Amino acid sequence: MKKSALPDPFAQAREAKGYGTVEDQNDPVTMLLRLKDVRKTAKDTKTFQSGAAPGRIVVPSEVSIRDTRQIPFEVDPPMHGEYRALLEDWFKRPEQPDYRESLEEIITELVDEALQMDSLEVMEQFALKLQSRALTLLLNIPYEESETWIGWGMHVFRSEESALDGDKAAILYDYIDAQIDKAIEHPGDDLYSVLLDSEIEGRKLTKEEVKGVMILTFAGGRDTVINAVTNSIAYFAEHPESLTRLDNEPEITAHAVEELVRYFSPLTHMGRVVTEDTQVCEHAAKADTRVSLCWASANRDASTFENPNEIVIDRKMNPHVGFGFGIHKCLGATHARQVLRVLLGVLAQKVKSIDILEQKDNIEDWGEFQRKVGYDSIQVEFHRKD
Amino acid sequence: MAKITFITSDNETIVAEANSGSVMELAKDNNVNGIDGDCGGVCSCATCHVHVAAGDFDKVGAPGEIEADMLELEDNYNEHSRLCCQIDISDAIDGVTLHVVN
Ligand code: HEM
Ligand code: FES
């Protein structure tokens, strides 16, 4: 097994019965493991809702630690569509050339720095910085603000002792409250101000709604991007031939990014609450229980993906669900894709090879399944091209 | 060389030509409204959904199984639906008309 591999712990259960179960605070979750079931269930937002009690569709459940509804993530149609319509254009900005150029600057600086160091720990010293600095572009706020977020360290949302730590989450909530108040006093052209000024159903968004959107852009885009970036570095360390290929054929970059997102599936699964007694893959699902859409398992489904456990860097047919599926598909995907496309470009251009010196895998515990999603830490050495 | 006519959902007509690549790429290059091509053409995002004009469907051909599985779950799916990132530009599709779904 290569050091950078992410094994598929779901294969047997996916093929044998199509689902698995994970206990969670007396509110167990039936994880759907097959691509077709995941897609079908994601589309059926009537029977499988996101707009349950705030925090309930998250696993582990956050019902006991927060009341703020995350928007548009924990909202069902028709309101969901109203919120998405408000946000969609803003979250497409990463396609603009000047956004891409700014990303290139941020990433080039980090790669140059890495090339000069004897060695570095990728999560803290590369991926967290990259993610934080890139997020200032998405929110359209000064670059310096990223220093605050980097200062919070890796575990503002997920503490090391337990996945649910209310005190740590409070840092983010207090911070966002303060930023919203600041934007009310001094409106600008940042996302806070734009949201405060937008209207839904003929009225202004409330502070609580603005908070619900902002929290999600921080929480949803943090671990996912950090893991995608770090896992990419680990992959290229063991596959320098892929770097060479990307350098010679930059036109495959977009395909490569989709393939990395499929293979890494940085968000393992996401829950839904069942609204009426029904069945999912011949398994009874009772009203008011939880199922989850396991993107990570669906993305290794051999009935659709050839060689699902291989990274095929130019995979052409790749109907993955790494960014979700249906109306809740990732709003940050344009940003995430642009980050990864630029990263691959800069690495291919500047880096000859990378050595992994030491690593500690980050293994998620989902009851019967143990899934490696990335690293707690990974020390590497970058080598420049001559 | 293939000449393709796109008709958007707000009834704008755009005629574009190319020798190679996919129809999605051609649409993006010509700023056809409603073709976003988010996934870059790997059949993952369904933001390139078109209805092929009835008389042109044989020229373009039916979707493969993986594409059909995606299409079946899309709003406004019909028997002329295609994800246009999966349609390669070639002489064979010269002159076809595509109605953009979104
Ligand atoms: C590689 C990085 C990322 C991955 C793999 C990822 C994955 C996902 C997935 C699977 C969903 C669907 C959740 C569901 O159906 O319940 C989702 C939704 C979402 N993501 Fe991401 N995400 C990433 C980056 C980001 C970033 C950078 C942001 C914003 C800063 C973001 C914001 C959101 C939001 C707001 C939603 C909810 C959309 C809705 O409910 O309509 N994500 N993401
Ligand atoms: S561009 Fe994504 S499916 Fe066609």
Coordinates of C-alpha atoms in Angstrom, one line a residue, chain B:
Chain B
M1 CA -15.6 21.6 -39.7
A2 CA -18.9 21.5 -37.9
K3 CA -21.4 24.3 -37.5
I4 CA -23.6 24.1 -34.5
T5 CA -26.7 26.2 -33.6
F6 CA -27.4 26.8 -29.9
I7 CA -30.8 28.1 -28.9
T8 CA -30.8 29.3 -25.3
S9 CA -33.7 29.1 -22.9
D10 CA -34.3 32.9 -23.4
N11 CA -34.5 32.3 -27.1
E12 CA -31.1 33.7 -28.2
T13 CA -29.6 31.9 -31.2
I14 CA -25.8 31.5 -31.3
V15 CA -24.1 29.8 -34.3
A16 CA -20.6 28.6 -33.7
E17 CA -18.0 26.5 -35.6
A18 CA -15.1 24.3 -34.6
N19 CA -13.0 21.3 -35.9
S20 CA -12.4 19.5 -32.6
G21 CA -13.1 19.4 -28.9
S22 CA -16.5 18.9 -27.3
V23 CA -19.7 20.8 -27.9
M24 CA -19.6 21.9 -24.3
E25 CA -16.2 23.6 -24.9
L26 CA -17.5 25.2 -28.1
A27 CA -20.5 26.6 -26.1
K28 CA -18.3 27.9 -23.4
D29 CA -16.0 29.6 -25.9
N30 CA -19.0 31.3 -27.4
N31 CA -20.5 32.3 -24.0
V32 CA -23.7 30.3 -24.6
N33 CA -26.0 31.1 -21.7
G34 CA -27.0 28.1 -19.6
I35 CA -24.0 25.9 -20.5
D36 CA -21.7 26.2 -17.4
G37 CA -19.6 23.1 -17.9
D38 CA -18.6 23.2 -14.2
C39 CA -16.8 19.9 -14.2
G40 CA -14.8 20.6 -17.3
G41 CA -16.5 17.9 -19.3
V42 CA -16.2 14.6 -17.3
C43 CA -20.0 13.9 -17.0
S44 CA -20.2 14.8 -13.4
C45 CA -22.1 18.1 -13.1
A46 CA -24.9 18.1 -15.7
T47 CA -24.5 21.8 -16.3
C48 CA -24.3 21.2 -20.0
H49 CA -27.7 19.7 -20.6
V50 CA -29.2 20.2 -24.1
H51 CA -32.2 18.9 -26.1
V52 CA -31.1 17.9 -29.6
A53 CA -33.5 19.1 -32.2
A54 CA -35.7 16.1 -33.1
G55 CA -34.6 15.9 -36.7
D56 CA -30.9 16.0 -35.7
F57 CA -31.0 13.3 -33.0
D58 CA -29.8 10.5 -35.2
K59 CA -26.8 12.5 -36.3
V60 CA -25.8 13.2 -32.7
G61 CA -26.7 9.8 -31.4
A62 CA -28.0 8.5 -28.1
P63 CA -26.1 8.8 -24.8
G64 CA -24.0 6.0 -23.4
E65 CA -25.1 4.2 -20.2
I66 CA -23.2 6.4 -17.7
E67 CA -24.5 9.6 -19.3
A68 CA -28.0 8.2 -19.5
D69 CA -27.9 7.4 -15.7
M70 CA -27.1 11.1 -15.1
L71 CA -29.7 12.4 -17.5
E72 CA -32.6 10.4 -16.1
L73 CA -32.4 12.3 -12.8
E74 CA -32.3 15.7 -14.4
D75 CA -35.2 18.1 -14.5
N76 CA -36.5 18.5 -18.0
Y77 CA -35.1 15.2 -19.1
N78 CA -36.6 13.9 -22.4
E79 CA -35.8 11.4 -25.1
H80 CA -33.6 14.0 -26.9
S81 CA -31.5 15.0 -23.9
R82 CA -27.8 14.9 -24.0
L83 CA -24.9 16.2 -21.9
C84 CA -23.1 18.1 -24.5
C85 CA -19.6 17.6 -23.0
Q86 CA -20.1 14.0 -24.2
I87 CA -20.7 15.1 -27.8
D88 CA -17.5 15.3 -29.8
I89 CA -17.2 17.9 -32.6
S90 CA -16.8 16.2 -36.0
D91 CA -18.2 16.6 -39.5
A92 CA -20.8 14.1 -38.6
I93 CA -22.7 16.6 -36.5
D94 CA -22.4 19.6 -38.9
G95 CA -25.6 21.6 -39.0
V96 CA -27.3 20.3 -35.9
T97 CA -29.4 22.5 -33.6
L98 CA -29.3 22.2 -29.8
H99 CA -31.8 23.7 -27.3
V100 CA -30.1 24.7 -24.1
V101 CA -32.1 23.4 -21.2
N102 CA -31.1 25.7 -18.3

